[in-house]
């Protein structure tokens, strides 16, 4: 199983979220799975990859050339793919993954999450899409999506095709479903 993890990369992220990312990396390794991630070694991005490697998980990072220095590309990755654009990054991450897990993050994480979720809803892939909502990080988003469904802008199928949980083990179980 190859899990693509989307998460924050800014150094201003609270330490509790960095530790959350590390716990996800440890759990991926404990299950004998591989990690696909954005290829950076700062903040949550770095924590998930370091923890996965410490547990002997294979790590595949994908980073755009323009972010190599900014996000400090993780040269300890088992495989580090340097691509030209963010679109190529997302396509490569999707191609290398069997499931997608979004941890707390900002606009980049949200953009990546929405793209793979939309692709699943449109039957462009059948891979699980999971949102790990710790500390109600995504509560506002979930409320907004429920409102969109209630107004007819989002289908019940779309809502059912997304798993939302606040538990790391449950999130990874959903990735394997």
Short mmCIF file of N, CA and C in Angstrom, two decimals:
data_model
loop_
_atom_site.label_atom_id
_atom_site.label_comp_id
_atom_site.label_asym_id
_atom_site.label_seq_id
_atom_site.Cartn_x
_atom_site.Cartn_y
_atom_site.Cartn_z
N UNK A 1 0.85 -1.18 0.00
CA UNK A 1 0.00 0.00 0.00
C UNK A 1 0.89 1.24 0.00
N UNK A 2 0.59 2.14 -0.91
CA UNK A 2 1.33 3.42 -1.02
C UNK A 2 0.35 4.55 -0.71
N UNK A 3 0.58 5.22 0.42
CA UNK A 3 -0.31 6.29 0.85
C UNK A 3 0.30 7.64 0.54
N UNK A 4 -0.44 8.45 -0.17
CA UNK A 4 -0.03 9.83 -0.44
C UNK A 4 -0.56 10.70 0.68
N UNK A 5 0.34 11.39 1.37
CA UNK A 5 -0.04 12.27 2.47
C UNK A 5 0.15 13.72 2.05
N UNK A 6 -0.91 14.50 2.19
CA UNK A 6 -0.86 15.95 1.99
C UNK A 6 -0.87 16.61 3.36
N UNK A 7 -0.01 17.60 3.57
CA UNK A 7 0.04 18.28 4.87
C UNK A 7 0.80 19.59 4.76
N UNK A 8 0.80 20.33 5.86
CA UNK A 8 1.45 21.63 5.90
C UNK A 8 2.96 21.55 5.83
N UNK A 9 3.57 22.59 5.26
CA UNK A 9 5.03 22.64 5.15
C UNK A 9 5.63 23.91 5.75
N UNK A 10 4.78 24.80 6.25
CA UNK A 10 5.29 26.05 6.82
C UNK A 10 5.89 25.81 8.21
N UNK A 11 6.95 26.53 8.50
CA UNK A 11 7.62 26.39 9.79
C UNK A 11 6.81 26.98 10.93
N UNK A 12 5.75 27.70 10.62
CA UNK A 12 4.91 28.33 11.64
C UNK A 12 3.81 27.41 12.17
N UNK A 13 3.72 26.19 11.65
CA UNK A 13 2.70 25.23 12.08
C UNK A 13 2.95 24.85 13.54
N UNK A 14 1.90 24.78 14.37
CA UNK A 14 2.09 24.38 15.77
C UNK A 14 2.73 22.99 15.88
N UNK A 15 3.55 22.82 16.90
CA UNK A 15 4.29 21.57 17.11
C UNK A 15 3.36 20.36 17.24
N UNK A 16 2.16 20.56 17.77
CA UNK A 16 1.24 19.42 17.91
C UNK A 16 0.89 18.83 16.55
N UNK A 17 0.83 19.65 15.51
CA UNK A 17 0.54 19.14 14.17
C UNK A 17 1.76 18.46 13.56
N UNK A 18 2.93 18.95 13.89
CA UNK A 18 4.16 18.29 13.43
C UNK A 18 4.24 16.89 14.04
N UNK A 19 3.89 16.77 15.32
CA UNK A 19 3.88 15.47 15.98
C UNK A 19 2.79 14.57 15.39
N UNK A 20 1.65 15.14 15.04
CA UNK A 20 0.60 14.37 14.37
C UNK A 20 1.13 13.76 13.08
N UNK A 21 1.83 14.57 12.29
CA UNK A 21 2.40 14.07 11.04
C UNK A 21 3.39 12.94 11.31
N UNK A 22 4.20 13.09 12.35
CA UNK A 22 5.16 12.03 12.70
C UNK A 22 4.42 10.76 13.09
N UNK A 23 3.31 10.89 13.82
CA UNK A 23 2.56 9.69 14.21
C UNK A 23 1.98 8.99 12.99
N UNK A 24 1.56 9.76 11.99
CA UNK A 24 1.07 9.16 10.74
C UNK A 24 2.21 8.41 10.05
N UNK A 25 3.39 9.01 9.99
CA UNK A 25 4.55 8.35 9.39
C UNK A 25 4.91 7.05 10.11
N UNK A 26 4.87 7.08 11.44
CA UNK A 26 5.17 5.87 12.21
C UNK A 26 4.16 4.77 11.93
N UNK A 27 2.88 5.15 11.86
CA UNK A 27 1.82 4.17 11.62
C UNK A 27 1.90 3.60 10.19
N UNK A 28 2.26 4.42 9.23
CA UNK A 28 2.45 3.92 7.86
C UNK A 28 3.56 2.87 7.86
N UNK A 29 4.65 3.17 8.54
CA UNK A 29 5.77 2.22 8.61
C UNK A 29 5.37 0.95 9.36
N UNK A 30 4.64 1.09 10.46
CA UNK A 30 4.23 -0.07 11.25
C UNK A 30 3.36 -1.02 10.43
N UNK A 31 2.64 -0.50 9.48
CA UNK A 31 1.79 -1.33 8.63
C UNK A 31 2.55 -1.91 7.44
N UNK A 32 3.82 -1.54 7.30
CA UNK A 32 4.61 -2.05 6.18
C UNK A 32 4.29 -1.36 4.86
N UNK A 33 3.74 -0.17 4.92
CA UNK A 33 3.34 0.57 3.74
C UNK A 33 4.44 1.53 3.30
N UNK A 34 4.21 2.19 2.18
CA UNK A 34 5.11 3.22 1.66
C UNK A 34 4.42 4.58 1.74
N UNK A 35 5.25 5.62 1.83
CA UNK A 35 4.76 7.00 1.87
C UNK A 35 5.08 7.71 0.56
N UNK A 36 4.09 8.37 0.02
CA UNK A 36 4.28 9.30 -1.10
C UNK A 36 3.92 10.67 -0.52
N UNK A 37 4.79 11.65 -0.71
CA UNK A 37 4.52 12.97 -0.14
C UNK A 37 5.21 14.04 -0.97
N UNK A 38 5.07 15.28 -0.56
CA UNK A 38 5.53 16.42 -1.34
C UNK A 38 7.02 16.63 -1.44
N UNK A 39 7.82 15.78 -0.81
CA UNK A 39 9.26 15.80 -1.00
C UNK A 39 10.04 16.81 -0.18
N UNK A 40 9.35 17.58 0.67
CA UNK A 40 10.04 18.56 1.51
C UNK A 40 10.42 17.97 2.86
N UNK A 41 11.35 18.63 3.54
CA UNK A 41 11.74 18.13 4.86
C UNK A 41 11.49 19.13 5.97
N UNK A 42 10.64 20.13 5.71
CA UNK A 42 10.30 21.09 6.76
C UNK A 42 8.94 20.75 7.36
N UNK A 43 8.74 21.17 8.58
CA UNK A 43 7.44 21.13 9.25
C UNK A 43 6.80 19.74 9.20
N UNK A 44 5.50 19.70 8.95
CA UNK A 44 4.77 18.44 8.93
C UNK A 44 5.27 17.53 7.83
N UNK A 45 5.60 18.12 6.68
CA UNK A 45 6.08 17.33 5.55
C UNK A 45 7.33 16.54 5.93
N UNK A 46 8.25 17.21 6.56
CA UNK A 46 9.48 16.54 6.98
C UNK A 46 9.23 15.52 8.06
N UNK A 47 8.34 15.84 8.99
CA UNK A 47 8.07 14.93 10.11
C UNK A 47 7.46 13.62 9.65
N UNK A 48 6.51 13.66 8.73
CA UNK A 48 5.88 12.42 8.27
C UNK A 48 6.91 11.54 7.56
N UNK A 49 7.78 12.14 6.77
CA UNK A 49 8.78 11.36 6.02
C UNK A 49 9.86 10.79 6.94
N UNK A 50 10.37 11.61 7.86
CA UNK A 50 11.40 11.12 8.80
C UNK A 50 10.87 9.95 9.62
N UNK A 51 9.66 10.11 10.15
CA UNK A 51 9.09 9.05 10.99
C UNK A 51 8.84 7.78 10.18
N UNK A 52 8.38 7.93 8.95
CA UNK A 52 8.16 6.75 8.10
C UNK A 52 9.48 6.03 7.84
N UNK A 53 10.53 6.79 7.53
CA UNK A 53 11.84 6.18 7.26
C UNK A 53 12.42 5.53 8.51
N UNK A 54 12.24 6.17 9.67
CA UNK A 54 12.75 5.59 10.92
C UNK A 54 12.12 4.23 11.17
N UNK A 55 10.91 4.02 10.66
CA UNK A 55 10.24 2.73 10.78
C UNK A 55 10.47 1.84 9.58
N UNK A 56 11.41 2.21 8.72
CA UNK A 56 11.80 1.43 7.54
C UNK A 56 10.79 1.45 6.41
N UNK A 57 9.92 2.45 6.38
CA UNK A 57 9.00 2.58 5.25
C UNK A 57 9.74 3.19 4.06
N UNK A 58 9.33 2.80 2.88
CA UNK A 58 9.87 3.42 1.66
C UNK A 58 9.20 4.78 1.50
N UNK A 59 9.99 5.80 1.13
CA UNK A 59 9.45 7.14 0.94
C UNK A 59 9.73 7.63 -0.48
N UNK A 60 8.69 8.14 -1.11
CA UNK A 60 8.78 8.69 -2.46
C UNK A 60 8.31 10.14 -2.40
N UNK A 61 9.23 11.06 -2.60
CA UNK A 61 8.91 12.48 -2.57
C UNK A 61 8.82 13.04 -3.97
N UNK A 62 7.91 13.98 -4.15
CA UNK A 62 7.73 14.64 -5.45
C UNK A 62 7.73 16.14 -5.20
N UNK A 63 8.69 16.84 -5.79
CA UNK A 63 8.82 18.27 -5.52
C UNK A 63 9.12 19.04 -6.80
N UNK A 64 8.46 20.17 -6.99
CA UNK A 64 8.77 21.00 -8.16
C UNK A 64 10.14 21.66 -8.00
N UNK A 65 10.82 21.79 -9.09
CA UNK A 65 12.16 22.39 -9.11
C UNK A 65 12.19 23.72 -8.36
N UNK A 66 11.18 24.54 -8.54
CA UNK A 66 11.14 25.85 -7.90
C UNK A 66 10.99 25.82 -6.39
N UNK A 67 10.64 24.67 -5.83
CA UNK A 67 10.48 24.54 -4.38
C UNK A 67 11.62 23.76 -3.73
N UNK A 68 12.57 23.30 -4.52
CA UNK A 68 13.65 22.47 -3.98
C UNK A 68 14.35 23.19 -2.83
N UNK A 69 14.69 24.45 -3.01
CA UNK A 69 15.37 25.19 -1.94
C UNK A 69 14.39 25.70 -0.89
N UNK A 70 13.23 26.19 -1.33
CA UNK A 70 12.25 26.78 -0.42
C UNK A 70 11.73 25.76 0.60
N UNK A 71 11.39 24.57 0.16
CA UNK A 71 10.89 23.54 1.06
C UNK A 71 12.00 22.60 1.50
N UNK A 72 13.20 22.90 1.10
CA UNK A 72 14.37 22.10 1.42
C UNK A 72 14.10 20.63 1.07
N UNK A 73 14.35 20.31 -0.19
CA UNK A 73 14.07 18.97 -0.70
C UNK A 73 14.72 17.91 0.17
N UNK A 74 13.99 16.86 0.46
CA UNK A 74 14.44 15.78 1.33
C UNK A 74 15.30 14.81 0.54
N UNK A 75 16.61 15.02 0.59
CA UNK A 75 17.52 14.17 -0.18
C UNK A 75 17.72 12.80 0.46
N UNK A 76 17.06 12.54 1.58
CA UNK A 76 17.12 11.21 2.19
C UNK A 76 15.98 10.31 1.73
N UNK A 77 15.09 10.84 0.90
CA UNK A 77 13.99 10.03 0.36
C UNK A 77 14.55 8.84 -0.40
N UNK A 78 13.83 7.73 -0.35
CA UNK A 78 14.25 6.58 -1.14
C UNK A 78 14.21 6.91 -2.62
N UNK A 79 13.24 7.74 -2.98
CA UNK A 79 13.12 8.21 -4.36
C UNK A 79 12.63 9.65 -4.30
N UNK A 80 13.36 10.56 -4.91
CA UNK A 80 12.95 11.97 -4.95
C UNK A 80 12.80 12.38 -6.40
N UNK A 81 11.57 12.64 -6.78
CA UNK A 81 11.27 13.06 -8.14
C UNK A 81 11.20 14.58 -8.18
N UNK A 82 12.02 15.21 -8.99
CA UNK A 82 12.00 16.66 -9.16
C UNK A 82 11.31 16.94 -10.50
N UNK A 83 10.18 17.64 -10.42
CA UNK A 83 9.37 17.92 -11.60
C UNK A 83 9.38 19.42 -11.87
N UNK A 84 8.81 19.82 -12.99
CA UNK A 84 8.85 21.23 -13.37
C UNK A 84 7.74 22.08 -12.75
N UNK A 85 6.55 21.52 -12.58
CA UNK A 85 5.41 22.34 -12.14
C UNK A 85 4.63 21.67 -11.01
N UNK A 86 3.78 22.46 -10.38
CA UNK A 86 2.89 21.91 -9.35
C UNK A 86 1.92 20.90 -9.97
N UNK A 87 1.47 21.14 -11.17
CA UNK A 87 0.56 20.19 -11.82
C UNK A 87 1.26 18.85 -12.04
N UNK A 88 2.52 18.89 -12.44
CA UNK A 88 3.28 17.64 -12.61
C UNK A 88 3.47 16.96 -11.26
N UNK A 89 3.69 17.75 -10.22
CA UNK A 89 3.85 17.18 -8.88
C UNK A 89 2.60 16.40 -8.49
N UNK A 90 1.44 17.03 -8.64
CA UNK A 90 0.19 16.37 -8.25
C UNK A 90 -0.06 15.11 -9.08
N UNK A 91 0.21 15.19 -10.37
CA UNK A 91 0.01 14.02 -11.23
C UNK A 91 0.94 12.88 -10.83
N UNK A 92 2.18 13.18 -10.53
CA UNK A 92 3.13 12.14 -10.13
C UNK A 92 2.74 11.54 -8.78
N UNK A 93 2.32 12.38 -7.85
CA UNK A 93 1.90 11.86 -6.55
C UNK A 93 0.69 10.95 -6.72
N UNK A 94 -0.25 11.35 -7.53
CA UNK A 94 -1.45 10.54 -7.77
C UNK A 94 -1.08 9.21 -8.42
N UNK A 95 -0.17 9.24 -9.38
CA UNK A 95 0.23 8.02 -10.09
C UNK A 95 0.96 7.04 -9.18
N UNK A 96 1.67 7.55 -8.18
CA UNK A 96 2.45 6.69 -7.30
C UNK A 96 1.68 6.21 -6.07
N UNK A 97 0.42 6.63 -5.90
CA UNK A 97 -0.32 6.33 -4.67
C UNK A 97 -1.50 5.40 -4.90
N UNK A 98 -1.82 4.66 -3.83
CA UNK A 98 -3.01 3.80 -3.81
C UNK A 98 -4.14 4.42 -3.00
N UNK A 99 -3.82 5.44 -2.21
CA UNK A 99 -4.81 6.14 -1.37
C UNK A 99 -4.27 7.52 -1.04
N UNK A 100 -5.18 8.41 -0.65
CA UNK A 100 -4.82 9.80 -0.36
C UNK A 100 -5.31 10.18 1.03
N UNK A 101 -4.42 10.78 1.81
CA UNK A 101 -4.73 11.19 3.17
C UNK A 101 -4.32 12.64 3.37
N UNK A 102 -5.30 13.50 3.64
CA UNK A 102 -5.00 14.91 3.90
C UNK A 102 -4.99 15.15 5.40
N UNK A 103 -3.85 15.59 5.90
CA UNK A 103 -3.70 16.02 7.28
C UNK A 103 -4.02 17.50 7.35
N UNK A 104 -4.06 18.08 8.55
CA UNK A 104 -4.24 19.53 8.61
C UNK A 104 -3.20 20.25 7.76
N UNK A 105 -3.64 21.27 7.08
CA UNK A 105 -2.76 22.04 6.21
C UNK A 105 -3.44 23.32 5.78
N UNK A 106 -2.83 24.01 4.86
CA UNK A 106 -3.33 25.28 4.37
C UNK A 106 -3.90 25.17 2.97
N UNK A 107 -3.70 26.23 2.19
CA UNK A 107 -4.33 26.27 0.87
C UNK A 107 -3.73 25.25 -0.10
N UNK A 108 -2.44 24.95 0.02
CA UNK A 108 -1.84 23.94 -0.85
C UNK A 108 -2.41 22.56 -0.57
N UNK A 109 -2.52 22.22 0.71
CA UNK A 109 -3.11 20.94 1.10
C UNK A 109 -4.55 20.85 0.62
N UNK A 110 -5.31 21.93 0.81
CA UNK A 110 -6.71 21.93 0.38
C UNK A 110 -6.83 21.76 -1.13
N UNK A 111 -5.97 22.43 -1.87
CA UNK A 111 -6.02 22.32 -3.33
C UNK A 111 -5.72 20.89 -3.78
N UNK A 112 -4.72 20.27 -3.18
CA UNK A 112 -4.38 18.88 -3.53
C UNK A 112 -5.52 17.94 -3.16
N UNK A 113 -6.07 18.12 -1.96
CA UNK A 113 -7.18 17.29 -1.50
C UNK A 113 -8.38 17.41 -2.43
N UNK A 114 -8.78 18.64 -2.77
CA UNK A 114 -9.94 18.82 -3.63
C UNK A 114 -9.74 18.19 -5.00
N UNK A 115 -8.53 18.26 -5.53
CA UNK A 115 -8.29 17.68 -6.85
C UNK A 115 -8.48 16.16 -6.85
N UNK A 116 -7.91 15.46 -5.85
CA UNK A 116 -8.06 13.99 -5.85
C UNK A 116 -9.47 13.57 -5.47
N UNK A 117 -10.13 14.34 -4.61
CA UNK A 117 -11.51 14.01 -4.26
C UNK A 117 -12.42 14.20 -5.47
N UNK A 118 -12.26 15.31 -6.18
CA UNK A 118 -13.05 15.55 -7.39
C UNK A 118 -12.81 14.45 -8.42
N UNK A 119 -11.56 14.05 -8.59
CA UNK A 119 -11.24 12.98 -9.55
C UNK A 119 -11.92 11.68 -9.15
N UNK A 120 -11.99 11.40 -7.86
CA UNK A 120 -12.69 10.18 -7.42
C UNK A 120 -14.18 10.28 -7.73
N UNK A 121 -14.78 11.41 -7.42
CA UNK A 121 -16.21 11.60 -7.67
C UNK A 121 -16.52 11.46 -9.16
N UNK A 122 -15.61 11.91 -10.02
CA UNK A 122 -15.80 11.83 -11.47
C UNK A 122 -15.35 10.50 -12.06
N UNK A 123 -15.04 9.52 -11.19
CA UNK A 123 -14.62 8.17 -11.60
C UNK A 123 -13.33 8.17 -12.40
N UNK A 124 -12.46 9.14 -12.15
CA UNK A 124 -11.15 9.17 -12.79
C UNK A 124 -10.18 8.25 -12.05
N UNK A 125 -10.52 7.89 -10.83
CA UNK A 125 -9.81 6.87 -10.06
C UNK A 125 -10.78 6.35 -9.00
N UNK A 126 -10.44 5.22 -8.40
CA UNK A 126 -11.29 4.63 -7.36
C UNK A 126 -10.53 4.51 -6.04
N UNK A 127 -9.51 5.33 -5.87
CA UNK A 127 -8.66 5.26 -4.68
C UNK A 127 -9.33 5.99 -3.51
N UNK A 128 -9.15 5.46 -2.29
CA UNK A 128 -9.73 6.13 -1.12
C UNK A 128 -9.17 7.54 -0.94
N UNK A 129 -10.05 8.45 -0.49
CA UNK A 129 -9.68 9.82 -0.15
C UNK A 129 -10.13 10.06 1.29
N UNK A 130 -9.18 10.41 2.14
CA UNK A 130 -9.44 10.51 3.58
C UNK A 130 -8.97 11.86 4.10
N UNK A 131 -9.76 12.44 4.97
CA UNK A 131 -9.44 13.72 5.60
C UNK A 131 -9.26 13.46 7.10
N UNK A 132 -8.07 13.72 7.62
CA UNK A 132 -7.80 13.55 9.05
C UNK A 132 -8.06 14.90 9.72
N UNK A 133 -9.19 14.98 10.41
CA UNK A 133 -9.65 16.25 10.99
C UNK A 133 -9.38 16.28 12.49
N UNK A 134 -8.17 16.61 12.86
CA UNK A 134 -7.77 16.70 14.26
C UNK A 134 -8.01 18.12 14.76
N UNK A 135 -8.48 18.25 15.98
CA UNK A 135 -8.74 19.56 16.60
C UNK A 135 -9.72 20.40 15.79
N UNK A 136 -10.63 19.73 15.08
CA UNK A 136 -11.62 20.43 14.26
C UNK A 136 -10.99 21.36 13.23
N UNK A 137 -9.79 21.00 12.78
CA UNK A 137 -9.09 21.82 11.78
C UNK A 137 -9.96 22.05 10.54
N UNK A 138 -10.69 21.01 10.13
CA UNK A 138 -11.51 21.09 8.92
C UNK A 138 -13.00 21.25 9.22
N UNK A 139 -13.38 21.59 10.45
CA UNK A 139 -14.79 21.71 10.80
C UNK A 139 -15.51 22.73 9.92
N UNK A 140 -14.90 23.88 9.72
CA UNK A 140 -15.52 24.90 8.86
C UNK A 140 -15.72 24.40 7.45
N UNK A 141 -14.73 23.66 6.94
CA UNK A 141 -14.84 23.08 5.60
C UNK A 141 -15.96 22.05 5.56
N UNK A 142 -16.02 21.19 6.56
CA UNK A 142 -17.07 20.16 6.60
C UNK A 142 -18.45 20.79 6.67
N UNK A 143 -18.59 21.84 7.48
CA UNK A 143 -19.88 22.53 7.56
C UNK A 143 -20.25 23.15 6.22
N UNK A 144 -19.28 23.76 5.55
CA UNK A 144 -19.52 24.37 4.25
C UNK A 144 -19.95 23.31 3.23
N UNK A 145 -19.25 22.17 3.22
CA UNK A 145 -19.59 21.10 2.28
C UNK A 145 -20.98 20.55 2.54
N UNK A 146 -21.34 20.40 3.81
CA UNK A 146 -22.68 19.94 4.16
C UNK A 146 -23.72 20.94 3.66
N UNK A 147 -23.44 22.22 3.83
CA UNK A 147 -24.34 23.24 3.31
C UNK A 147 -24.47 23.19 1.79
N UNK A 148 -23.36 22.95 1.12
CA UNK A 148 -23.40 22.82 -0.35
C UNK A 148 -24.24 21.61 -0.75
N UNK A 149 -24.10 20.50 -0.02
CA UNK A 149 -24.91 19.32 -0.32
C UNK A 149 -26.39 19.63 -0.09
N UNK A 150 -26.69 20.29 1.02
CA UNK A 150 -28.08 20.62 1.34
C UNK A 150 -28.70 21.55 0.29
N UNK A 151 -27.89 22.37 -0.36
CA UNK A 151 -28.38 23.27 -1.41
C UNK A 151 -28.35 22.63 -2.80
N UNK A 152 -27.86 21.40 -2.90
CA UNK A 152 -27.83 20.70 -4.18
C UNK A 152 -26.59 20.91 -5.01
N UNK A 153 -25.54 21.51 -4.44
CA UNK A 153 -24.31 21.75 -5.19
C UNK A 153 -23.31 20.61 -5.09
N UNK A 154 -23.47 19.75 -4.10
CA UNK A 154 -22.60 18.59 -3.91
C UNK A 154 -23.50 17.37 -3.74
N UNK A 155 -23.20 16.30 -4.44
CA UNK A 155 -24.05 15.11 -4.39
C UNK A 155 -23.81 14.29 -3.12
N UNK A 156 -24.81 13.49 -2.78
CA UNK A 156 -24.64 12.55 -1.67
C UNK A 156 -23.50 11.58 -1.98
N UNK A 157 -23.39 11.18 -3.24
CA UNK A 157 -22.30 10.28 -3.63
C UNK A 157 -20.95 10.90 -3.32
N UNK A 158 -20.79 12.17 -3.64
CA UNK A 158 -19.52 12.85 -3.37
C UNK A 158 -19.22 12.83 -1.88
N UNK A 159 -20.22 13.11 -1.07
CA UNK A 159 -20.01 13.12 0.38
C UNK A 159 -19.67 11.72 0.90
N UNK A 160 -20.31 10.70 0.33
CA UNK A 160 -20.01 9.32 0.75
C UNK A 160 -18.64 8.86 0.29
N UNK A 161 -18.11 9.46 -0.75
CA UNK A 161 -16.81 9.02 -1.28
C UNK A 161 -15.64 9.63 -0.53
N UNK A 162 -15.92 10.42 0.48
CA UNK A 162 -14.89 11.03 1.32
C UNK A 162 -15.03 10.49 2.74
N UNK A 163 -13.93 10.04 3.32
CA UNK A 163 -13.93 9.60 4.71
C UNK A 163 -13.30 10.70 5.55
N UNK A 164 -14.00 11.11 6.60
CA UNK A 164 -13.49 12.12 7.53
C UNK A 164 -13.42 11.48 8.91
N UNK A 165 -12.25 11.58 9.54
CA UNK A 165 -12.06 11.02 10.88
C UNK A 165 -11.06 11.87 11.64
N UNK A 166 -11.08 11.74 12.96
CA UNK A 166 -10.10 12.46 13.77
C UNK A 166 -9.08 11.52 14.39
N UNK A 167 -9.05 10.28 13.92
CA UNK A 167 -8.19 9.24 14.49
C UNK A 167 -7.20 8.72 13.44
N UNK A 168 -5.92 8.69 13.79
CA UNK A 168 -4.88 8.27 12.84
C UNK A 168 -5.11 6.84 12.36
N UNK A 169 -5.35 5.90 13.28
CA UNK A 169 -5.54 4.50 12.88
C UNK A 169 -6.76 4.34 11.98
N UNK A 170 -7.86 5.01 12.34
CA UNK A 170 -9.07 4.94 11.52
C UNK A 170 -8.82 5.54 10.13
N UNK A 171 -8.04 6.61 10.07
CA UNK A 171 -7.73 7.22 8.78
C UNK A 171 -6.96 6.25 7.90
N UNK A 172 -5.97 5.57 8.48
CA UNK A 172 -5.18 4.63 7.69
C UNK A 172 -5.98 3.37 7.36
N UNK A 173 -6.87 2.95 8.26
CA UNK A 173 -7.77 1.84 7.92
C UNK A 173 -8.61 2.20 6.70
N UNK A 174 -9.09 3.44 6.66
CA UNK A 174 -9.91 3.89 5.53
C UNK A 174 -9.09 3.94 4.24
N UNK A 175 -7.80 4.22 4.36
CA UNK A 175 -6.93 4.21 3.18
C UNK A 175 -6.82 2.81 2.58
N UNK A 176 -6.94 1.80 3.43
CA UNK A 176 -6.80 0.41 2.97
C UNK A 176 -8.13 -0.17 2.49
N UNK A 177 -9.22 0.55 2.70
CA UNK A 177 -10.55 0.01 2.37
C UNK A 177 -10.79 -0.02 0.87
#
